[in-house]
Amino acid sequence: MTERLRSGTAGTTPSSLYDLLSSRAAQGGRSIAISAPGRPQLSYEKLLQQTEYVVGALNSVGVGRGDRVAIVLPNGPEMAVAFIGVCACSTSAPLNPGYRRSEFEYYLADLNAKALLVQAGVESDARLAAAERSIPVLELHATSHGKAGLFRLTGGTTSHPRRSGIAEAQDVALVLHTSGTTSKPKIVPLSHDNLCASARNICEALNLTEADTCLNIMPLFHIHGLVAAVLSSLAAGACVVCTPGFYAPQFYGWLDEYHPSWYTAVPTMHQAILDRAEQNGAVIDRTSLRFIRSSSAALAPSVMADLEATFGAPLIEAYGMTEAAHQMASNPLAPRPRKPGTVGVAAGPEVAIMDEAGSLLPVDKRGEIVIRGPNVMVGYENNPAANATAFTNGWFRTGDEGYLDSDGYLTITGRLKEIINRGGEKIAPREIDEVLLEHPAVAQAVAFAIPDARLGEDIAAAVVLQNGESLSEKELRHFTATNLADFKVPKRVVFLDEIPTGATGKVQRLSLAEQLDLKDDQRGSQHVELVEPRTAVEVKLAELWKEVLKIDRVGANDRFLDLGGDSMLATRLVYRIREEMRLELPLLAAFDAPTVAAQAALVEQILSAPDAGPEDRHGRAL
């Protein structure tokens, strides 16, 4: 089988992921493709062999070209290699492991998945959702001492696929759901041609070579991590370090161990990295970053300046989206100038500005950003209505507003779509609406974006209750959290007698935050007299609050949101409490127990529970 598979396209521009790997393995040069913490490195030759193993394993259970394999795996080398192997002979559909069962049920059905690939021995709602639809489950077995990314697959029933062998350039390699302004997320099919073109574009924009090493901290169920970190590195013959995912306390250890030449992240991650820079000065002095990359959400100019001053390396801000297989524009490396506040110049596809009538606009005129090129999808799957509005004269309409200056640099000035961009996570508000409306006490519900200093945007919801019903913000947030992933849970819930509408009677999501005067969370406007922490638990929690919020004083009755907290910082606070106090605190604790005193009471309740022995406090679900 190996010889047959390797009779590919050496010496030509790779047009499929398998050809890309074959080409790199044949060229020799730098041999290390993938590294991972605590694991031996994986060479390009071994990566190609593992890919061929996956092709054979999937074909043997009836999975072939055109079939969808949903992948639910944690970040790491196995996820990266599984993605490549699945793409090589079928279509990969990575899903967020944090989804709830109802979300998995929806996505598996919408994808018409032929199989589900999960980690052996790990329970997941995805398994239950697959069983509900009689979808075969394939288990990935990796050993902690084995080379990074090597694994074996079990499960499935022996059968023959309709189309076996290696996928070709026009075959769909990857499908991802992208949030839409309607309740139904749209399926974005990306061909091998699309992915290879985008990987080449990123290589060229960043001058990547075999000498580079990328430290990947991005999730590998998103286009950003898959293409910008993994595929661009492999296209360059470089090395990618596949970490278990972003965790700020470990970032500097990885930086010190692997000496990467670059990393790519979303702005919230960059901010968390900056927050720990002061205590990691010695590590920073030993770093040799050639550049830092940011994408998926707008980066504040102050954060850009601080990162460059801290690491002594240029920060390259890029603009991407799933429909373009990620990158569309990027600020260039020297000697071309970077322009903070812009997302740079076209970096792969053509970029233009279009008016509502479909005419292209001149320099400095605002309009909708449009793109076209070999990395852009051909259209949403089975969605002619969406395609009719998304494409005009061969140009894809991004839904973002902006303008090009005389030097070709693109500035994004706003959005025309209602999508909420929460720190790089794109969220369809209608999806949240539908879950809120499932609560029997809710008559009307509208989710919308609110400004957030750290995330760019966070989620709020305006809710009208049924006559005679009562419901608290905490109760409704918990109801939402049982049906949606944590990052989709509203930060604010505002109860109203009537939801404001525009002149035509339609709800104006884009202006709701302004209409309701919801700025960057105003609940801190009322003064709370400082009450010193009184118990040992309150003292400890106050110290952790000060660390996370970077403030000098915290009182027992201070509210987390009033002190500048947000959902990203709330998550960080909960993880710090788990680390320091060795107990499992709910992720919503910073909102449900919003003061130090309330949080201390919750912690003491957990510690005093009859089954809360020292041996089982850590990791025990509440």
Coordinates of C-alpha atoms in Angstrom, one line a residue:
M1 CA 0.0 0.0 0.0
T2 CA 2.8 2.4 0.9
E3 CA 4.4 2.3 -2.5
R4 CA 1.1 2.9 -4.3
L5 CA 0.3 5.8 -2.1
R6 CA 3.6 7.4 -2.6
S7 CA 3.4 7.5 -6.4
G8 CA 2.2 11.0 -6.1
T9 CA 3.3 14.5 -7.3
A10 CA 6.9 15.0 -6.2
G11 CA 8.3 18.1 -7.7
T12 CA 5.0 19.8 -8.3
T13 CA 3.0 22.3 -6.2
P14 CA 1.0 20.1 -3.7
S15 CA -2.7 20.3 -4.2
S16 CA -3.7 17.9 -1.5
L17 CA -2.6 17.4 2.1
Y18 CA -1.3 14.0 1.3
D19 CA 0.8 15.4 -1.6
L20 CA 2.0 18.1 0.8
L21 CA 3.4 15.6 3.2
S22 CA 4.8 13.3 0.5
S23 CA 6.6 16.3 -1.0
R24 CA 8.1 17.3 2.3
A25 CA 9.1 13.7 3.2
A26 CA 10.8 13.3 -0.2
Q27 CA 12.7 16.5 0.0
G28 CA 14.4 15.6 3.3
G29 CA 15.8 18.7 5.0
R30 CA 14.6 19.3 8.5
S31 CA 13.1 16.1 9.6
I32 CA 11.0 17.0 12.6
A33 CA 7.3 17.8 11.8
I34 CA 5.6 17.6 15.2
S35 CA 6.7 18.1 18.8
A36 CA 4.7 17.9 22.0
P37 CA 5.4 18.4 25.7
G38 CA 6.8 15.2 27.3
R39 CA 6.8 13.2 24.0
P40 CA 9.5 12.2 21.5
Q41 CA 9.4 14.2 18.3
L42 CA 7.7 12.9 15.1
S43 CA 9.6 13.2 11.8
Y44 CA 8.0 13.9 8.4
E45 CA 8.6 10.4 7.3
K46 CA 6.8 9.0 10.4
L47 CA 4.0 11.5 10.0
L48 CA 3.5 10.3 6.4
Q49 CA 3.5 6.6 7.5
Q50 CA 1.0 7.4 10.2
T51 CA -1.2 9.2 7.7
E52 CA -1.1 6.1 5.5
Y53 CA -2.0 4.0 8.5
V54 CA -5.1 6.1 9.1
V55 CA -6.1 5.9 5.5
G56 CA -5.9 2.1 5.6
A57 CA -7.7 1.9 8.9
L58 CA -10.6 4.1 7.8
N59 CA -11.0 2.4 4.4
S60 CA -11.1 -1.0 6.2
V61 CA -14.3 0.1 8.1
G62 CA -16.0 1.6 5.1
V63 CA -14.9 5.2 5.4
G64 CA -13.7 6.7 2.2
R65 CA -13.6 9.8 0.0
G66 CA -16.7 12.0 0.6
D67 CA -17.6 10.4 3.9
R68 CA -17.6 12.7 7.0
V69 CA -15.7 11.7 10.1
A70 CA -16.6 13.9 13.2
I71 CA -13.5 14.3 15.4
V72 CA -13.9 15.1 19.1
L73 CA -10.4 15.0 20.6
P74 CA -8.4 17.2 23.0
N75 CA -5.7 19.5 21.7
G76 CA -2.4 17.9 21.2
P77 CA -0.4 16.0 18.6
E78 CA -2.9 13.2 18.2
M79 CA -5.6 15.7 17.2
A80 CA -3.3 17.3 14.6
V81 CA -2.3 14.0 13.1
A82 CA -5.8 12.6 13.2
F83 CA -7.0 15.6 11.3
I84 CA -4.4 15.2 8.6
G85 CA -5.0 11.4 8.3
V86 CA -8.8 11.8 8.1
C87 CA -8.5 14.5 5.5
A88 CA -6.2 12.3 3.4
C89 CA -8.9 9.8 2.6
S90 CA -12.2 11.3 3.7
T91 CA -13.7 14.6 5.1
S92 CA -12.8 15.7 8.6
A93 CA -15.3 17.5 10.8
P94 CA -13.6 18.7 14.0
L95 CA -16.1 19.5 16.8
N96 CA -15.5 21.4 20.1
P97 CA -15.1 18.9 22.9
G98 CA -16.9 21.4 25.2
Y99 CA -20.2 21.0 23.4
R100 CA -23.2 19.6 25.2
R101 CA -25.1 16.5 24.1
S102 CA -27.8 18.5 22.3
E103 CA -25.1 20.4 20.3
F104 CA -23.4 17.1 19.4
E105 CA -26.7 15.7 18.3
Y106 CA -27.4 18.6 16.1
Y107 CA -23.9 18.7 14.4
L108 CA -23.7 15.0 13.9
A109 CA -27.1 15.0 12.2
D110 CA -26.4 18.1 10.1
L111 CA -23.0 16.6 9.0
N112 CA -24.5 13.2 8.2
A113 CA -21.4 11.8 9.9
K114 CA -20.3 8.4 8.8
A115 CA -18.2 7.9 12.0
L116 CA -17.2 9.6 15.2
L117 CA -13.5 9.6 16.3
V118 CA -12.9 10.0 20.0
Q119 CA -10.2 9.3 22.6
A120 CA -10.2 5.8 24.0
G121 CA -11.3 5.6 27.6
V122 CA -12.7 9.1 27.8
E123 CA -16.4 9.6 28.3
S124 CA -18.1 12.3 26.2
D125 CA -21.5 13.5 25.4
A126 CA -20.4 13.0 21.8
R127 CA -20.5 9.2 22.3
L128 CA -24.1 9.4 23.6
A129 CA -25.1 11.6 20.6
A130 CA -23.5 9.1 18.2
A131 CA -25.3 6.2 19.8
E132 CA -28.6 8.0 19.5
R133 CA -28.0 8.1 15.7
S134 CA -26.3 4.7 15.4
I135 CA -23.1 6.3 14.2
P136 CA -20.0 4.0 14.6
V137 CA -17.5 5.2 17.2
L138 CA -13.8 4.9 16.4
E139 CA -11.4 5.1 19.4
L140 CA -8.0 6.6 19.2
H141 CA -5.4 4.8 21.4
A142 CA -2.2 6.8 22.2
T143 CA 0.6 5.9 24.6
S144 CA 2.1 8.6 26.8
H145 CA 5.6 7.4 26.0
G146 CA 5.1 7.0 22.2
K147 CA 6.2 9.5 19.6
A148 CA 4.1 12.6 19.4
G149 CA 1.0 12.0 17.2
L150 CA 1.3 8.2 16.8
F151 CA -1.8 6.2 17.7
R152 CA -3.9 3.2 16.7
L153 CA -7.6 3.1 15.9
T154 CA -10.1 0.5 17.0
G155 CA -13.9 0.2 16.4
G156 CA -16.2 0.0 13.4
T157 CA -17.2 -2.9 11.3
T158 CA -15.2 -4.3 8.4
S159 CA -16.6 -3.1 5.1
H160 CA -15.6 -1.5 1.8
P161 CA -16.0 2.3 1.2
R162 CA -17.8 3.6 -1.9
R163 CA -14.5 5.4 -2.9
S164 CA -11.3 4.3 -1.4
G165 CA -7.7 5.6 -1.6
I166 CA -6.2 9.0 -1.3
A167 CA -8.3 12.2 -1.6
E168 CA -7.6 14.5 -4.5
A169 CA -7.4 18.3 -4.9
Q170 CA -11.1 19.0 -5.4
D171 CA -12.3 16.6 -2.7
V172 CA -13.7 18.3 0.4
A173 CA -11.0 17.9 3.1
L174 CA -12.6 19.8 6.0
V175 CA -16.1 20.9 6.9
L176 CA -16.8 23.5 9.7
H177 CA -19.9 25.1 10.8
T178 CA -19.9 28.9 10.8
S179 CA -22.4 31.0 12.7
G180 CA -25.0 32.7 10.7
T181 CA -27.6 35.4 11.5
T182 CA -30.3 32.7 11.2
S183 CA -30.8 29.9 13.7
K184 CA -29.2 27.3 11.5
P185 CA -25.3 27.4 11.3
K186 CA -24.0 27.1 7.8
I187 CA -21.7 24.3 6.6
V188 CA -18.4 25.5 5.1
P189 CA -16.8 22.9 2.8
L190 CA -13.1 23.4 2.2
S191 CA -11.3 21.4 -0.5
H192 CA -7.7 20.2 -0.4
D193 CA -7.0 23.0 -2.9
N194 CA -8.5 25.6 -0.6
L195 CA -6.4 24.4 2.4
C196 CA -3.2 24.1 0.5
A197 CA -3.6 27.5 -1.1
S198 CA -4.2 29.1 2.4
A199 CA -1.2 27.3 3.9
R200 CA 1.0 28.6 1.1
N201 CA -0.4 32.1 1.5
I202 CA 0.5 32.1 5.2
C203 CA 4.0 30.7 4.5
E204 CA 4.6 33.5 2.0
A205 CA 3.2 36.3 4.3
L206 CA 5.3 35.2 7.2
N207 CA 8.4 34.0 5.3
L208 CA 8.2 30.6 6.9
T209 CA 11.1 28.2 6.3
E210 CA 12.3 24.8 7.5
A211 CA 14.2 26.6 10.3
D212 CA 10.9 27.9 11.9
T213 CA 9.1 26.4 14.9
C214 CA 5.5 27.3 15.7
L215 CA 4.2 27.0 19.3
N216 CA 0.5 26.1 18.8
I217 CA -1.8 27.1 21.6
M218 CA -4.9 27.5 19.5
P219 CA -7.7 25.0 19.6
L220 CA -7.6 22.5 16.8
F221 CA -11.3 22.5 16.1
H222 CA -11.0 26.0 14.7
I223 CA -9.6 27.1 11.3
H224 CA -7.1 29.4 13.0
G225 CA -5.2 26.6 14.7
L226 CA -5.6 24.0 12.0
V227 CA -4.4 26.2 9.1
A228 CA -2.4 29.1 10.5
A229 CA -0.4 27.0 12.9
V230 CA -0.4 23.3 11.7
L231 CA -0.8 23.3 8.0
S232 CA 1.3 26.4 7.3
S233 CA 4.2 24.9 9.3
L234 CA 4.0 21.6 7.4
A235 CA 3.8 23.4 4.1
A236 CA 7.1 25.1 5.0
G237 CA 8.7 21.9 6.2
A238 CA 8.9 23.5 9.6
C239 CA 8.1 22.1 13.1
V240 CA 4.9 22.7 15.0
V241 CA 4.7 22.2 18.8
C242 CA 1.3 20.8 19.6
T243 CA 0.4 21.7 23.2
P244 CA -2.6 20.5 25.2
G245 CA -4.1 24.0 24.5
F246 CA -3.7 27.4 26.0
Y247 CA -3.0 27.6 29.7
A248 CA -1.2 30.9 30.6
P249 CA 0.8 29.4 33.6
Q250 CA 2.4 26.8 31.2
F251 CA 3.0 29.1 28.3
Y252 CA 6.3 30.4 29.5
G253 CA 7.6 26.9 30.3
W254 CA 6.8 25.8 26.7
L255 CA 8.5 29.0 25.4
D256 CA 11.6 28.1 27.4
E257 CA 11.6 24.4 26.4
Y258 CA 11.0 24.7 22.6
H259 CA 12.4 28.2 21.8
P260 CA 9.8 28.7 19.0
S261 CA 10.4 31.3 16.3
W262 CA 6.7 32.3 16.5
Y263 CA 3.2 31.7 17.9
T264 CA -0.2 32.7 16.8
A265 CA -3.1 33.5 19.1
V266 CA -6.3 35.5 19.7
P267 CA -6.1 38.8 21.6
T268 CA -7.5 37.4 24.9
M269 CA -4.6 34.9 24.9
H270 CA -2.1 37.6 24.2
Q271 CA -3.4 39.6 27.1
A272 CA -3.2 36.6 29.4
I273 CA 0.4 36.1 28.3
L274 CA 1.3 39.7 29.0
D275 CA -0.3 39.5 32.5
R276 CA 2.4 36.9 33.4
A277 CA 5.3 38.5 31.7
E278 CA 6.7 40.3 34.7
Q279 CA 7.3 37.1 36.7
N280 CA 8.8 35.4 33.7
G281 CA 11.5 37.9 32.8
A282 CA 14.3 35.4 32.8
V283 CA 12.4 33.2 30.3
I284 CA 11.7 36.2 28.1
D285 CA 15.4 37.1 28.0
R286 CA 16.1 33.6 26.6
T287 CA 13.4 33.7 23.9
S288 CA 14.2 34.2 20.3
L289 CA 10.8 34.9 18.7
R290 CA 11.1 36.1 15.1
F291 CA 7.5 37.5 15.2
I292 CA 4.2 37.1 17.0
R293 CA 0.9 36.7 15.1
S294 CA -2.6 37.7 16.1
S295 CA -5.9 37.0 14.3
S296 CA -9.6 36.1 14.7
A297 CA -10.5 39.3 16.6
A298 CA -9.3 42.9 16.8
L299 CA -6.2 43.5 18.8
A300 CA -5.9 46.7 20.8
P301 CA -3.0 48.9 19.7
S302 CA -1.8 49.1 23.4
V303 CA -1.6 45.3 23.6
M304 CA 0.3 45.2 20.4
A305 CA 2.8 47.8 21.7
D306 CA 3.2 46.0 25.0
L307 CA 3.8 42.6 23.3
E308 CA 6.4 44.1 21.0
A309 CA 8.2 45.8 23.9
T310 CA 8.1 42.7 26.1
F311 CA 9.4 40.2 23.5
G312 CA 11.4 42.4 21.2
A313 CA 9.6 41.0 18.2
P314 CA 7.1 42.5 15.7
L315 CA 3.5 41.6 16.1
I316 CA 1.8 40.7 12.9
E317 CA -2.0 41.2 12.9
A318 CA -3.9 39.2 10.3
Y319 CA -7.6 39.0 9.2
G320 CA -9.2 35.6 8.5
M321 CA -12.4 33.7 8.4
T322 CA -13.5 30.1 7.9
E323 CA -14.9 30.7 4.4
A324 CA -11.5 31.7 3.2
A325 CA -9.7 28.8 4.9
H326 CA -8.5 31.4 7.3
Q327 CA -6.2 34.1 6.1
M328 CA -7.3 37.0 3.9
A329 CA -5.0 39.9 4.8
S330 CA -2.0 40.4 7.0
N331 CA 0.4 43.1 8.1
P332 CA 3.7 42.4 6.4
L333 CA 7.1 41.7 7.9
A334 CA 10.0 44.2 7.5
P335 CA 11.1 45.9 5.3
R336 CA 7.4 46.7 4.4
P337 CA 5.8 48.8 7.1
R338 CA 3.2 47.6 9.5
K339 CA 0.2 49.8 10.2
P340 CA -1.3 49.3 13.7
G341 CA -5.0 49.6 13.6
T342 CA -5.2 47.9 10.1
V343 CA -5.2 44.2 9.3
G344 CA -2.5 44.8 6.6
V345 CA -2.5 44.1 2.9
A346 CA -4.1 41.3 0.9
A347 CA -2.3 38.1 1.7
G348 CA -3.5 35.4 -0.6
P349 CA -6.9 36.3 -2.1
E350 CA -7.9 39.5 -3.8
V351 CA -9.5 42.0 -1.4
A352 CA -11.8 44.8 -2.4
I353 CA -14.6 47.0 -1.1
M354 CA -18.1 46.8 -2.5
D355 CA -21.3 48.8 -2.1
E356 CA -24.7 47.4 -1.6
A357 CA -25.4 47.4 -5.4
G358 CA -22.4 45.2 -6.1
S359 CA -20.0 47.9 -7.5
L360 CA -16.4 48.1 -6.3
L361 CA -15.5 51.2 -4.5
P362 CA -12.3 53.4 -4.7
V363 CA -9.6 54.0 -2.1
D364 CA -10.7 55.3 1.3
K365 CA -14.4 54.6 0.6
R366 CA -16.2 52.5 3.2
G367 CA -18.2 49.5 2.2
E368 CA -18.4 45.7 2.6
I369 CA -15.1 43.8 2.4
V370 CA -15.2 41.2 -0.4
I371 CA -12.7 38.6 -1.4
R372 CA -12.0 36.0 -4.2
G373 CA -9.2 33.5 -4.7
P374 CA -8.2 29.9 -4.6
N375 CA -8.4 29.7 -0.9
V376 CA -12.1 30.8 -0.8
M377 CA -14.8 28.1 -0.6
V378 CA -17.1 27.6 -3.6
G379 CA -20.2 28.0 -1.5
Y380 CA -22.1 27.0 1.6
E381 CA -23.3 23.4 1.5
N382 CA -26.9 22.8 0.5
N383 CA -27.8 26.5 1.2
P384 CA -28.7 28.3 -2.1
A385 CA -30.4 31.2 -0.2
A386 CA -27.2 31.9 1.8
N387 CA -25.0 31.6 -1.4
A388 CA -27.3 34.0 -3.3
T389 CA -26.6 36.7 -0.8
A390 CA -23.0 35.8 0.0
F391 CA -21.6 36.0 -3.5
T392 CA -21.8 38.9 -6.0
N393 CA -20.1 38.7 -9.4
G394 CA -17.7 36.1 -8.1
W395 CA -16.8 38.0 -4.9
F396 CA -17.5 36.6 -1.5
R397 CA -19.1 39.2 0.8
T398 CA -17.5 38.9 4.3
G399 CA -20.2 40.8 6.2
D400 CA -17.5 43.1 7.6
E401 CA -17.3 46.8 6.8
G402 CA -14.0 48.6 6.0
Y403 CA -11.9 50.5 3.6
L404 CA -8.6 50.2 1.7
D405 CA -6.0 53.1 1.9
S406 CA -3.8 54.2 -1.0
D407 CA -1.1 51.7 0.1
G408 CA -3.5 48.8 0.0
Y409 CA -3.8 48.4 3.8
L410 CA -7.3 47.3 5.0
T411 CA -9.0 48.8 8.0
I412 CA -12.1 47.1 9.5
T413 CA -14.6 49.7 10.7
G414 CA -17.5 47.5 11.8
R415 CA -19.6 44.5 11.0
L416 CA -22.7 44.2 8.9
K417 CA -23.7 40.8 10.3
E418 CA -25.1 40.1 13.7
I419 CA -22.5 37.5 14.7
I420 CA -21.0 38.0 18.2
N421 CA -17.2 37.8 18.2
R422 CA -16.4 36.9 21.7
G423 CA -12.6 36.9 21.9
G424 CA -12.3 35.1 18.6
E425 CA -15.3 32.7 19.1
K426 CA -17.9 33.5 16.5
I427 CA -21.4 32.9 18.0
A428 CA -24.8 33.0 16.3
P429 CA -27.2 35.0 18.5
R430 CA -30.2 33.1 17.2
E431 CA -28.7 29.9 18.6
I432 CA -28.8 31.4 22.1
D433 CA -32.3 32.8 21.5
E434 CA -33.7 29.3 20.8
V435 CA -32.2 27.9 24.0
L436 CA -33.5 30.7 26.1
L437 CA -37.0 30.3 24.5
E438 CA -37.1 26.7 25.6
H439 CA -37.4 27.8 29.2
P440 CA -41.1 27.7 30.1
A441 CA -41.0 31.0 31.9
V442 CA -39.5 32.9 28.9
A443 CA -41.9 34.6 26.4
Q444 CA -39.3 36.5 24.3
A445 CA -35.5 36.4 24.1
V446 CA -32.9 38.2 22.0
A447 CA -29.2 37.7 22.4
F448 CA -26.8 40.4 21.3
A449 CA -23.2 41.7 21.6
I450 CA -22.1 44.0 24.3
P451 CA -18.7 45.8 24.5
D452 CA -16.0 44.1 26.6
A453 CA -12.6 45.6 27.2
R454 CA -10.8 42.3 27.2
L455 CA -12.8 40.1 24.8
G456 CA -13.9 42.8 22.4
E457 CA -17.4 41.6 22.6
D458 CA -19.4 39.5 25.1
I459 CA -22.9 38.2 25.2
A460 CA -26.0 39.7 26.6
A461 CA -29.7 38.7 26.4
A462 CA -32.8 40.7 26.6
V463 CA -35.7 38.6 28.0
V464 CA -39.4 39.1 28.5
L465 CA -41.0 36.6 30.9
Q466 CA -44.4 35.0 30.5
N467 CA -47.2 36.7 32.5
G468 CA -47.1 35.8 36.2
E469 CA -43.7 34.0 35.9
S470 CA -40.6 34.9 37.9
L471 CA -37.0 33.9 37.1
S472 CA -33.6 35.1 38.2
E473 CA -30.6 35.8 36.0
K474 CA -28.7 33.0 37.8
E475 CA -31.4 30.4 37.1
L476 CA -31.6 31.4 33.4
R477 CA -27.8 31.4 33.0
H478 CA -27.7 27.9 34.5
F479 CA -30.5 26.7 32.2
T480 CA -28.5 28.0 29.2
A481 CA -25.3 26.4 30.4
T482 CA -26.9 22.9 30.4
N483 CA -27.7 23.2 26.7
L484 CA -24.9 25.3 25.3
A485 CA -21.1 25.3 25.5
D486 CA -19.8 27.6 28.3
F487 CA -18.6 30.3 25.9
K488 CA -22.1 30.8 24.6
V489 CA -23.7 31.5 28.1
P490 CA -24.7 35.2 28.3
K491 CA -22.7 37.4 30.7
R492 CA -25.7 39.7 31.2
V493 CA -29.4 38.9 31.2
V494 CA -31.7 41.9 31.2
F495 CA -35.4 41.4 32.1
L496 CA -37.7 43.8 30.2
D497 CA -41.4 44.4 29.8
E498 CA -40.9 44.8 26.1
I499 CA -37.9 44.4 23.8
P500 CA -37.1 47.6 21.8
T501 CA -37.6 47.4 18.0
G502 CA -36.8 49.7 15.1
A503 CA -39.2 51.7 12.9
T504 CA -40.2 48.6 11.0
G505 CA -41.0 46.6 14.1
K506 CA -37.8 44.4 13.8
V507 CA -35.4 43.9 16.7
Q508 CA -32.2 45.7 15.9
R509 CA -29.6 43.4 17.5
L510 CA -26.7 45.6 16.4
S511 CA -27.9 48.5 18.3
L512 CA -29.5 46.8 21.4
A513 CA -26.5 47.4 23.6
E514 CA -26.7 51.1 22.9
Q515 CA -30.5 51.2 23.2
L516 CA -30.3 49.5 26.6
D517 CA -27.3 51.6 27.6
L518 CA -25.2 48.5 28.3
K519 CA -21.7 49.7 28.0
D520 CA -18.7 47.7 29.3
D521 CA -20.8 46.4 32.2
Q522 CA -22.1 49.2 34.4
R523 CA -22.9 47.3 37.5
G524 CA -19.8 48.8 39.2
S525 CA -21.4 52.2 39.3
Q526 CA -22.7 51.8 42.8
H527 CA -20.3 52.3 45.7
V528 CA -19.8 49.4 48.1
E529 CA -18.1 50.1 51.4
L530 CA -14.9 48.0 51.8
V531 CA -15.4 45.2 54.2
E532 CA -12.1 43.4 55.0
P533 CA -12.2 39.6 54.5
R534 CA -13.1 37.9 57.8
T535 CA -12.4 34.2 57.5
A536 CA -9.3 32.2 56.2
V537 CA -11.2 31.2 53.1
E538 CA -12.3 34.8 52.4
V539 CA -8.7 36.0 52.8
K540 CA -7.4 33.3 50.4
L541 CA -10.1 34.1 47.8
A542 CA -9.4 37.9 48.1
E543 CA -5.7 37.2 47.3
L544 CA -6.7 35.2 44.2
W545 CA -9.1 37.9 43.1
K546 CA -6.3 40.5 43.4
E547 CA -4.0 38.4 41.4
V548 CA -6.4 37.8 38.6
L549 CA -7.9 41.3 38.5
K550 CA -4.5 43.0 39.1
I551 CA -5.8 45.3 41.8
D552 CA -4.5 46.1 45.3
R553 CA -7.6 45.8 47.5
V554 CA -10.6 43.5 47.5
G555 CA -13.3 43.5 50.1
A556 CA -15.6 40.7 51.2
N557 CA -18.6 42.3 49.7
D558 CA -17.1 43.5 46.4
R559 CA -18.6 42.1 43.3
F560 CA -16.4 40.5 40.7
L561 CA -17.9 42.3 37.7
D562 CA -17.8 45.6 39.6
L563 CA -14.0 45.3 39.9
G564 CA -13.4 44.9 36.2
G565 CA -14.0 41.1 35.9
D566 CA -15.4 39.6 32.7
S567 CA -16.1 36.0 31.6
M568 CA -12.6 35.4 30.5
L569 CA -11.2 36.5 33.8
A570 CA -13.9 34.6 35.6
T571 CA -12.7 31.4 34.0
R572 CA -9.1 32.2 35.0
L573 CA -10.2 32.9 38.6
V574 CA -12.0 29.6 38.9
Y575 CA -9.0 27.7 37.6
R576 CA -6.8 29.5 40.1
I577 CA -9.1 28.6 42.9
R578 CA -9.1 24.9 41.7
E579 CA -5.3 24.9 41.7
E580 CA -4.8 26.6 45.0
M581 CA -7.6 25.0 47.1
R582 CA -7.7 21.6 45.4
L583 CA -11.5 21.4 44.9
E584 CA -13.8 21.5 41.9
L585 CA -15.6 24.9 41.7
P586 CA -18.3 25.4 39.0
L587 CA -17.1 27.6 36.1
L588 CA -20.1 29.9 36.7
A589 CA -19.0 30.5 40.3
A590 CA -17.8 34.1 39.7
F591 CA -21.2 35.0 38.4
D592 CA -23.4 32.9 40.7
A593 CA -21.5 33.7 43.8
P594 CA -20.4 37.2 42.7
T595 CA -18.8 38.4 46.0
V596 CA -15.8 37.1 47.9
A597 CA -18.2 36.3 50.8
A598 CA -20.6 34.4 48.7
Q599 CA -17.8 32.5 47.0
A600 CA -16.3 31.7 50.3
A601 CA -19.6 30.3 51.5
L602 CA -19.8 28.1 48.4
V603 CA -16.2 26.9 48.9
E604 CA -17.0 26.0 52.6
Q605 CA -20.1 24.2 51.5
I606 CA -18.1 22.0 49.1
L607 CA -15.4 21.4 51.7
S608 CA -17.9 20.3 54.3
A609 CA -19.8 18.0 52.1
P610 CA -19.9 14.4 53.5
D611 CA -18.2 12.9 50.5
A612 CA -15.5 15.6 50.2
G613 CA -12.6 13.7 51.5
P614 CA -9.1 15.0 50.6
E615 CA -8.6 12.1 48.1
D616 CA -11.6 13.1 46.0
R617 CA -12.2 16.8 46.3
H618 CA -10.0 17.5 43.3
G619 CA -11.8 16.9 40.0
R620 CA -15.2 15.9 41.7
A621 CA -18.0 17.4 39.7
L622 CA -20.7 19.3 41.6

